[in-house]
XYZ file of C-alpha atoms in Angstrom:
566
model
C -19.382 -203.004 -30.449
C -21.273 -200.449 -28.398
C -18.145 -198.327 -27.870
C -17.395 -198.419 -31.621
C -20.935 -197.284 -32.442
C -20.698 -194.442 -29.977
C -17.358 -193.417 -31.494
C -18.804 -193.485 -35.021
C -21.817 -191.486 -33.887
C -19.542 -188.851 -32.333
C -17.539 -188.561 -35.572
C -20.723 -188.129 -37.592
C -22.043 -185.470 -35.205
C -18.705 -183.648 -35.323
C -18.641 -183.789 -39.149
C -22.185 -182.422 -39.322
C -21.253 -179.606 -36.976
C -18.218 -178.671 -39.068
C -20.297 -178.818 -42.243
C -22.935 -176.542 -40.706
C -20.300 -173.991 -39.731
C -18.832 -174.019 -43.256
C -22.256 -173.615 -44.866
C -23.129 -170.775 -42.465
C -19.850 -169.016 -43.269
C -20.466 -169.344 -46.995
C -23.979 -167.970 -46.658
C -22.756 -164.971 -44.672
C -19.811 -164.243 -47.002
C -20.864 -161.607 -49.545
C -20.351 -162.481 -53.195
C -18.090 -159.877 -54.803
C -19.298 -159.221 -58.355
C -16.787 -159.237 -61.167
C -16.812 -156.507 -63.798
C -17.861 -157.582 -67.271
C -15.628 -154.892 -68.795
C -12.617 -152.856 -67.640
C -11.092 -149.840 -69.390
C -7.970 -147.877 -68.499
C -6.779 -144.361 -69.189
C -4.285 -141.863 -67.836
C -4.808 -141.924 -64.071
C -8.085 -143.838 -64.082
C -9.642 -147.294 -64.209
C -13.268 -147.907 -65.230
C -15.086 -151.099 -64.186
C -18.533 -152.091 -65.463
C -20.869 -154.273 -63.381
C -24.068 -155.924 -64.508
C -25.405 -156.079 -60.968
C -25.892 -153.199 -58.589
C -27.571 -152.246 -55.344
C -29.257 -149.540 -57.402
C -32.197 -150.250 -59.674
C -30.970 -147.793 -62.300
C -27.687 -146.906 -64.040
C -25.140 -145.040 -61.917
C -21.530 -143.915 -62.088
C -19.543 -144.232 -58.856
C -16.437 -142.044 -58.727
C -13.621 -142.754 -56.270
C -10.615 -140.493 -55.793
C -7.211 -141.403 -54.317
C -3.960 -139.587 -53.685
C -1.017 -141.816 -52.773
C -3.481 -144.659 -52.214
C -5.593 -142.723 -49.690
C -9.145 -141.437 -50.262
C -9.281 -137.661 -50.694
C -11.974 -135.031 -51.256
C -12.555 -134.182 -54.908
C -14.979 -132.726 -57.421
C -16.468 -134.102 -60.629
C -17.362 -131.865 -63.575
C -19.391 -134.136 -65.833
C -20.106 -133.596 -69.546
C -21.965 -135.724 -72.097
C -21.091 -136.166 -75.776
C -24.039 -135.889 -78.173
C -23.880 -136.360 -81.973
C -23.189 -132.652 -82.521
C -23.153 -131.072 -79.055
C -21.478 -131.319 -75.656
C -23.766 -130.954 -72.646
C -22.921 -130.103 -69.054
C -24.504 -132.831 -66.943
C -23.602 -131.388 -63.546
C -21.066 -130.684 -60.814
C -20.531 -133.002 -57.842
C -18.261 -133.258 -54.824
C -17.479 -135.773 -52.115
C -14.847 -137.267 -49.852
C -13.500 -140.512 -51.227
C -16.508 -141.268 -53.434
C -19.254 -139.580 -55.426
C -22.346 -141.283 -56.874
C -23.982 -139.832 -60.006
C -27.340 -141.235 -61.091
C -27.935 -141.522 -64.828
C -31.647 -141.018 -64.386
C -32.097 -137.324 -65.164
C -34.075 -136.045 -68.136
C -30.992 -134.508 -69.791
C -28.940 -137.716 -69.798
C -31.936 -139.724 -70.985
C -32.569 -137.217 -73.783
C -28.941 -137.468 -74.974
C -29.037 -141.271 -74.861
C -32.291 -141.351 -76.823
C -30.726 -139.145 -79.520
C -27.906 -141.653 -80.008
C -30.431 -144.478 -80.299
C -32.699 -142.647 -82.735
C -29.952 -141.171 -84.947
C -27.536 -144.111 -85.066
C -29.791 -147.050 -84.188
C -27.294 -148.486 -81.721
C -24.262 -148.295 -84.058
C -22.264 -146.082 -81.680
C -21.628 -145.958 -77.954
C -20.850 -142.436 -76.692
C -18.826 -141.380 -73.654
C -19.270 -139.166 -70.670
C -16.262 -136.885 -70.152
C -15.412 -136.323 -66.487
C -12.943 -133.773 -65.103
C -12.115 -135.270 -61.688
C -10.198 -132.700 -59.633
C -8.404 -132.683 -56.297
C -7.042 -129.444 -54.879
C -4.519 -128.742 -52.185
C -3.022 -125.348 -51.496
C -2.310 -123.614 -54.789
C -2.211 -126.833 -56.811
C -4.845 -128.952 -58.505
C -4.673 -132.458 -59.953
C -7.188 -133.296 -62.683
C -7.897 -136.704 -64.181
C -9.814 -136.415 -67.473
C -11.743 -139.653 -67.918
C -13.791 -140.931 -70.852
C -16.602 -143.178 -69.620
C -18.135 -145.286 -72.375
C -21.728 -146.458 -72.062
C -24.478 -148.015 -74.119
C -27.335 -145.534 -74.674
C -29.814 -148.386 -74.185
C -28.657 -148.707 -70.566
C -29.890 -145.189 -69.888
C -32.998 -145.310 -72.060
C -34.144 -148.580 -70.455
C -32.812 -147.607 -67.002
C -30.910 -150.866 -66.594
C -29.196 -151.539 -63.220
C -25.661 -150.999 -64.541
C -23.004 -149.734 -62.144
C -19.920 -148.027 -63.592
C -17.050 -147.458 -61.161
C -14.362 -144.886 -61.976
C -11.239 -145.014 -59.812
C -9.185 -141.825 -60.204
C -5.540 -141.913 -59.146
C -4.404 -138.293 -58.769
C -0.827 -139.426 -58.141
C -0.597 -140.440 -61.819
C -1.201 -136.941 -63.211
C 0.875 -133.793 -63.007
C -0.381 -130.945 -60.817
C -0.972 -127.462 -62.193
C -0.545 -124.192 -60.330
C -3.771 -122.298 -59.686
C -3.476 -119.103 -61.729
C -5.843 -116.185 -61.079
C -7.158 -114.374 -64.142
C -4.943 -111.321 -64.791
C -6.714 -108.050 -64.069
C -4.371 -105.848 -66.078
C -4.939 -107.502 -69.447
C -7.928 -108.453 -71.512
C -8.495 -112.172 -71.676
C -8.169 -113.645 -75.156
C -11.124 -115.287 -76.839
C -10.735 -119.062 -76.337
C -11.978 -119.869 -79.852
C -8.395 -119.562 -81.143
C -9.730 -117.817 -84.239
C -11.926 -120.762 -85.199
C -15.006 -118.752 -86.069
C -14.542 -119.506 -89.772
C -13.760 -122.512 -91.936
C -10.240 -123.846 -91.230
C -8.367 -126.198 -93.551
C -10.821 -128.635 -95.087
C -13.669 -128.087 -92.602
C -16.946 -126.204 -92.433
C -17.828 -124.201 -89.336
C -21.305 -125.186 -88.152
C -21.675 -122.946 -85.082
C -21.589 -123.435 -81.331
C -21.875 -126.972 -79.994
C -22.595 -126.064 -76.351
C -25.740 -128.058 -75.703
C -27.034 -126.175 -72.661
C -25.442 -122.696 -72.611
C -27.359 -121.417 -69.584
C -25.838 -123.810 -67.053
C -25.491 -122.399 -63.556
C -21.833 -122.133 -62.578
C -20.575 -124.596 -59.950
C -22.382 -124.144 -56.639
C -20.681 -123.722 -53.299
C -20.080 -127.074 -51.598
C -22.431 -128.202 -48.849
C -19.441 -128.960 -46.626
C -16.221 -126.956 -46.458
C -14.193 -130.179 -46.582
C -16.225 -132.032 -49.201
C -14.010 -131.319 -52.192
C -10.608 -130.004 -51.096
C -8.018 -130.728 -48.430
C -8.401 -127.242 -46.968
C -11.851 -126.399 -48.278
C -10.808 -125.496 -51.836
C -13.271 -126.680 -54.478
C -12.290 -126.644 -58.137
C -14.525 -127.283 -61.135
C -14.270 -127.102 -64.922
C -16.698 -125.099 -67.078
C -17.223 -125.540 -70.838
C -16.663 -122.002 -72.066
C -16.348 -122.651 -75.789
C -17.425 -125.394 -78.180
C -17.105 -124.767 -81.915
C -18.572 -127.407 -84.213
C -16.960 -128.323 -87.538
C -17.993 -130.812 -90.175
C -15.367 -132.419 -92.343
C -13.212 -135.480 -92.962
C -11.230 -137.112 -90.175
C -8.032 -138.241 -91.993
C -7.179 -141.938 -91.745
C -4.267 -142.354 -94.175
C -2.558 -140.183 -96.801
C -0.003 -140.062 -99.623
C 1.772 -136.789 -100.384
C 4.103 -135.586 -103.147
C 6.179 -132.576 -104.101
C 5.629 -130.872 -107.451
C 8.987 -132.009 -108.804
C 8.278 -135.576 -107.706
C 4.842 -135.845 -109.350
C 6.340 -134.409 -112.570
C 9.247 -136.868 -112.468
C 7.428 -140.139 -111.847
C 4.810 -141.703 -114.083
C 1.969 -142.067 -111.574
C 0.908 -142.948 -108.058
C -1.629 -145.756 -107.812
C -3.338 -146.453 -104.475
C -5.396 -149.624 -104.434
C -7.186 -152.064 -102.159
C -8.328 -149.258 -99.858
C -10.361 -150.741 -97.038
C -10.340 -152.268 -93.626
C -12.400 -153.154 -90.589
C -13.753 -151.123 -87.699
C -14.098 -153.773 -85.059
C -16.443 -153.541 -82.135
C -14.848 -151.493 -79.371
C -12.647 -149.289 -81.559
C -13.272 -145.578 -81.473
C -12.265 -141.965 -81.952
C -9.943 -139.990 -79.680
C -9.186 -136.316 -79.168
C -6.606 -134.259 -77.318
C -6.741 -131.376 -74.885
C -3.950 -129.243 -73.510
C -4.666 -128.983 -69.811
C -2.631 -125.975 -68.653
C 0.499 -127.176 -70.403
C -0.116 -130.941 -70.169
C -1.200 -132.562 -73.429
C -3.634 -135.393 -72.678
C -5.251 -137.980 -74.921
C -8.999 -137.975 -74.228
C -11.247 -140.756 -75.324
C -12.572 -142.617 -76.904
C -15.376 -140.096 -77.196
C -17.401 -142.619 -79.206
C -16.888 -146.317 -79.966
C -18.379 -148.700 -82.513
C -20.858 -151.076 -80.920
C -20.328 -153.727 -83.602
C -17.837 -154.492 -86.357
C -18.095 -152.739 -89.723
C -16.356 -153.303 -93.036
C -14.632 -150.085 -94.126
C -14.828 -149.312 -97.829
C -15.362 -146.496 -100.303
C -18.844 -146.087 -101.804
C -19.925 -146.711 -105.403
C -17.629 -149.691 -105.812
C -14.456 -147.596 -105.645
C -11.363 -149.205 -104.170
C -8.436 -147.237 -105.562
C -7.139 -144.099 -107.250
C -4.642 -143.175 -109.993
C -2.788 -139.835 -109.629
C -0.747 -138.255 -112.443
C 0.707 -134.847 -113.230
C -1.410 -132.435 -115.306
C -1.753 -128.739 -116.044
C -4.878 -128.454 -113.880
C -6.703 -130.325 -111.153
C -9.173 -132.798 -112.632
C -11.181 -135.752 -111.383
C -12.522 -138.548 -113.571
C -14.439 -141.705 -112.737
C -14.469 -144.414 -115.388
C -15.506 -147.924 -114.499
C -13.792 -149.224 -117.638
C -10.368 -148.582 -116.056
C -8.656 -149.902 -112.961
C -8.629 -148.015 -110.696
C -11.805 -146.187 -111.687
C -11.022 -142.911 -109.891
C -8.350 -140.760 -111.590
C -6.864 -137.381 -110.687
C -4.477 -135.063 -112.480
C -2.704 -132.599 -110.195
C -0.659 -129.523 -111.191
C 1.321 -129.095 -107.994
C 2.367 -130.595 -104.690
C -0.413 -132.031 -102.577
C -1.931 -134.983 -100.774
C -4.444 -137.705 -101.429
C -6.129 -138.969 -98.278
C -8.926 -141.191 -97.083
C -11.229 -139.537 -94.582
C -14.166 -140.404 -92.367
C -16.679 -137.523 -92.544
C -17.834 -136.433 -89.135
C -18.534 -133.782 -86.543
C -15.466 -132.521 -84.692
C -15.410 -129.879 -81.971
C -12.868 -127.362 -80.773
C -13.363 -127.097 -77.008
C -12.143 -124.758 -74.302
C -12.746 -125.679 -70.646
C -11.862 -123.189 -67.902
C -11.096 -124.059 -64.288
C -13.123 -122.370 -61.544
C -12.603 -122.099 -57.827
C -15.880 -122.215 -55.947
C -16.496 -118.985 -54.075
C -13.784 -117.198 -56.081
C -14.639 -117.514 -59.761
C -12.766 -118.266 -62.994
C -9.051 -119.053 -63.017
C -6.491 -118.642 -65.786
C -6.252 -122.430 -66.189
C -7.562 -123.934 -69.412
C -8.041 -127.295 -71.128
C -8.308 -126.701 -74.867
C -8.187 -128.956 -77.875
C -10.239 -131.013 -80.306
C -12.813 -133.690 -79.601
C -14.545 -135.841 -82.241
C -18.282 -136.074 -81.627
C -19.582 -138.501 -84.249
C -19.284 -139.813 -87.790
C -22.212 -139.038 -90.082
C -25.127 -141.422 -89.682
C -25.638 -141.759 -93.448
C -22.195 -143.384 -93.808
C -23.368 -146.499 -91.962
C -24.857 -148.755 -94.607
C -26.757 -152.010 -94.368
C -25.823 -152.501 -90.711
C -22.521 -153.843 -92.034
C -20.517 -151.170 -93.873
C -18.875 -147.891 -92.877
C -18.088 -145.626 -95.801
C -14.890 -143.588 -96.057
C -14.208 -141.131 -98.864
C -11.327 -139.997 -101.102
C -10.058 -136.418 -100.881
C -7.499 -134.412 -102.845
C -5.676 -131.668 -100.949
C -3.587 -129.282 -103.054
C -3.119 -126.590 -100.441
C -6.491 -126.096 -98.779
C -7.204 -129.361 -96.972
C -6.703 -130.791 -93.510
C -3.439 -132.618 -94.331
C -1.924 -129.368 -95.641
C -2.970 -127.713 -92.398
C -1.458 -130.529 -90.389
C 1.899 -130.306 -92.141
C 1.905 -126.525 -91.948
C 1.856 -126.941 -88.187
C 4.507 -129.695 -88.348
C 6.812 -127.401 -90.339
C 6.145 -124.439 -88.070
C 7.042 -126.405 -84.955
C 10.156 -127.806 -86.629
C 11.362 -124.447 -87.949
C 10.631 -122.495 -84.771
C 11.763 -124.980 -82.126
C 13.350 -127.886 -84.022
C 10.640 -130.087 -82.520
C 9.364 -132.841 -84.805
C 5.841 -133.959 -83.973
C 5.677 -136.933 -86.340
C 7.804 -140.053 -86.661
C 9.750 -140.666 -89.859
C 11.244 -143.747 -91.518
C 13.289 -143.734 -94.686
C 11.684 -145.618 -97.537
C 12.852 -146.347 -101.074
C 15.106 -143.875 -102.889
C 15.736 -144.185 -106.609
C 19.267 -142.788 -106.404
C 20.663 -145.770 -104.504
C 17.989 -148.046 -105.972
C 17.334 -149.435 -102.495
C 15.379 -148.694 -99.356
C 17.281 -147.250 -96.437
C 15.217 -149.472 -94.142
C 14.931 -152.847 -95.924
C 11.524 -154.404 -95.422
C 9.673 -157.269 -97.071
C 6.635 -155.017 -97.306
C 7.962 -153.265 -100.410
C 8.952 -154.788 -103.698
C 11.041 -153.514 -106.584
C 10.122 -155.113 -109.876
C 12.077 -155.155 -113.134
C 10.719 -153.360 -116.151
C 7.131 -153.989 -117.137
C 6.984 -152.325 -120.526
C 8.893 -149.116 -119.881
C 7.867 -148.779 -116.249
C 9.086 -150.076 -112.954
C 7.286 -149.672 -109.663
C 7.905 -149.625 -105.953
C 5.111 -151.003 -103.762
C 4.293 -150.319 -100.145
C 1.451 -151.724 -98.104
C 0.474 -148.600 -96.245
C -0.701 -149.447 -92.756
C 1.331 -152.588 -92.206
C 4.592 -150.834 -93.096
C 4.264 -148.413 -90.224
C 3.759 -151.184 -87.692
C 6.668 -153.224 -89.029
C 9.053 -150.299 -89.061
C 8.170 -149.511 -85.421
C 8.804 -145.770 -85.723
C 10.138 -144.059 -82.652
C 9.014 -140.657 -81.355
C 11.458 -137.935 -82.401
C 11.508 -135.016 -79.947
C 7.759 -135.276 -79.573
C 6.169 -131.970 -78.581
C 2.692 -130.521 -79.057
C 2.001 -127.351 -80.969
C 1.588 -124.574 -78.446
C 0.100 -122.011 -80.803
C -2.568 -124.377 -82.063
C -3.915 -125.847 -78.851
C -4.043 -122.802 -76.618
C -6.523 -119.926 -76.904
C -3.878 -117.295 -76.408
C -4.156 -116.887 -72.656
C -1.329 -119.270 -71.827
C 2.114 -117.870 -72.580
C 4.367 -120.231 -70.650
C 6.854 -122.740 -71.984
C 5.844 -125.261 -74.596
C 3.713 -127.908 -72.846
C 5.032 -131.388 -72.242
C 3.573 -134.757 -73.160
C 1.975 -136.376 -70.126
C 1.099 -140.015 -69.824
C 0.727 -140.714 -73.522
C 3.056 -140.106 -76.430
C 0.804 -138.493 -78.994
C 1.327 -136.371 -82.036
C 0.790 -132.655 -81.962
C -0.133 -132.793 -85.630
C -3.805 -133.227 -84.807
C -4.319 -129.678 -83.656
C -7.152 -127.310 -83.057
C -6.284 -125.199 -86.088
C -6.552 -128.161 -88.451
C -9.262 -130.048 -86.530
C -7.345 -133.241 -87.195
C -7.447 -134.159 -83.533
C -9.595 -137.254 -83.955
C -7.478 -140.348 -83.599
C -8.197 -143.996 -84.107
C -7.588 -146.914 -81.761
C -5.692 -149.014 -84.289
C -5.723 -152.090 -82.100
C -9.201 -152.639 -83.500
C -9.734 -150.248 -86.396
C -7.602 -151.397 -89.304
C -7.434 -149.568 -92.619
C -4.805 -149.963 -95.277
C -3.948 -149.605 -98.948
C -1.379 -150.746 -101.486
C 0.628 -147.809 -102.847
C 2.506 -148.137 -106.155
C 4.959 -145.495 -107.335
C 5.360 -146.072 -111.093
C 8.429 -144.637 -112.832
C 10.747 -145.077 -115.777
C 14.230 -145.897 -114.502
C 15.873 -144.617 -117.668
C 14.126 -141.248 -117.874
C 12.643 -140.417 -114.472
C 14.514 -138.097 -112.149
C 15.320 -139.090 -108.585
C 12.713 -139.482 -105.887
C 12.689 -140.355 -102.192
C 9.934 -141.950 -100.124
C 9.453 -141.149 -96.436
C 7.022 -143.132 -94.288
C 5.262 -140.936 -91.750
C 3.470 -141.962 -88.585
C 2.502 -140.589 -85.246
C 4.219 -142.223 -82.256
C 2.689 -145.004 -80.253
C 0.267 -144.202 -77.481
C -1.210 -146.039 -74.532
C -4.983 -145.760 -74.585
C -7.873 -147.707 -73.019
C -7.490 -150.322 -75.756
C -3.798 -150.908 -75.081
C -0.643 -149.813 -76.856
C -1.129 -148.918 -80.490
C -0.234 -146.423 -83.172
C -2.390 -143.391 -83.765
C -3.679 -142.283 -87.139
C -3.401 -140.491 -89.486
C -0.348 -142.016 -91.101
C 1.046 -142.149 -94.596
C 3.960 -141.360 -96.888
C 5.507 -138.438 -98.759
C 7.346 -138.622 -102.078
C 10.015 -135.949 -102.611
C 12.265 -135.359 -105.604
C 15.596 -134.421 -104.022
C 15.737 -135.786 -100.477
C 13.781 -137.412 -97.695
C 11.099 -135.295 -95.997
C 12.777 -132.406 -94.138
C 16.092 -133.872 -95.271
C 16.103 -136.146 -92.241
C 17.227 -139.760 -92.066
C 15.390 -141.489 -89.264
C 15.977 -145.177 -89.790
C 16.138 -146.507 -86.240
C 15.654 -150.280 -86.053
């Protein structure tokens, strides 16, 4: 009995010892926090942590080339409702920590809170650059944040991991001394198609240019330090197109009417607006520049939900609540009807600098949406969009002028096409359950499309996607037409039309029912082409990019092309 007791006691002592070791190991093992949100973009990953060793909000940048830490710089800018501010320039080897505690960042955050009452979350735009020899690699990251984090100085840690291997390098180009540098405004000192020029949107124009690094190896492999400077920011106010229906003059004269009904949708929390910049020949999707902090129902104001468009000798608009739909237009020529989100959009031109040398002939130019208008948020529940008619002077006309120019000059099509219904064959070239052909109702028949869903179902493919060189560059870059990098995006949203604000359609859904009414016995022929931008990979995942819509022609499909690829 005694030997058994001693054996049992030894087992107990051994078990206690093992348990103590396990507990000690668990106590000494650090708990790795998990991010509460992760976003991805071209060449970068953003993680958000609710716990931090800091007692205030910070952004931690990390830079890697081929999986190894490298020296790099950060040129940091902040989006405000109608300005872009330079926050500062930073450099480091492997990592850089930026505190969001300064008076400028807190002022910008407080403006978002006071003007939009928490409806929108803005982004910081970071140009993260690694240089080696005569090449630089730049990751352009959009870093979303809640303004309340900054205003209340909450201990939020945002980690941005930049992978320079994922982006194309550009050759460092000195500014030519024999020629006069072109103005980077690209002629946007006046009102372009459908927009009003509001002036400069540079928030702090007297920013000191990037300082020399404290260490010769703190931002470049061989001591080279490259930064980006906001040289131009032109502010425009006008509608950001979301969907459209276009027609030729012969088509609108031939058919009875175009009725667009059930216009509406949902802007879910987390959806947002995107822009594009052409970084020395590489077209890059940037954004979202702002996101919706909660879900909103999208609708037109004053109880409107549709529109009736017919041919007439002059352009007229009538609202009568005794008819359905209440909004009616007569149009004398070809044109477009579109739904737009009024907002502030900027044309930007960033120039690359080499510390100790000065400006380079490397630019990042394009369009960036800054904000919708605060008065279009209603009742903490609704977001208003508005109807627009464009008969030659609006943003959709400007967009298609650039589409035609690129197609005629280089045979490069920057939108995706799908054949819809044509009255000659009495069928659709791409059969789809989303349209219906009804027998005579009185003397009229109609073809119906659900605009929005049709584009997704047809799964349009990119057709020789290329950006529009003349529209995105300020005139100082005269190389070959730039190539799409990382994302497949349309060049239709260009600086000259200011239609460069795109929607993350994974979350923001807007649609309409489109009816083309005609008399089969007396109407001439017509053809319907569905038009969409190609799919893009953005921080919200793979989705289509707006604007999208359809064009009705009298004699053939748009551009005479048949693009029915299933």
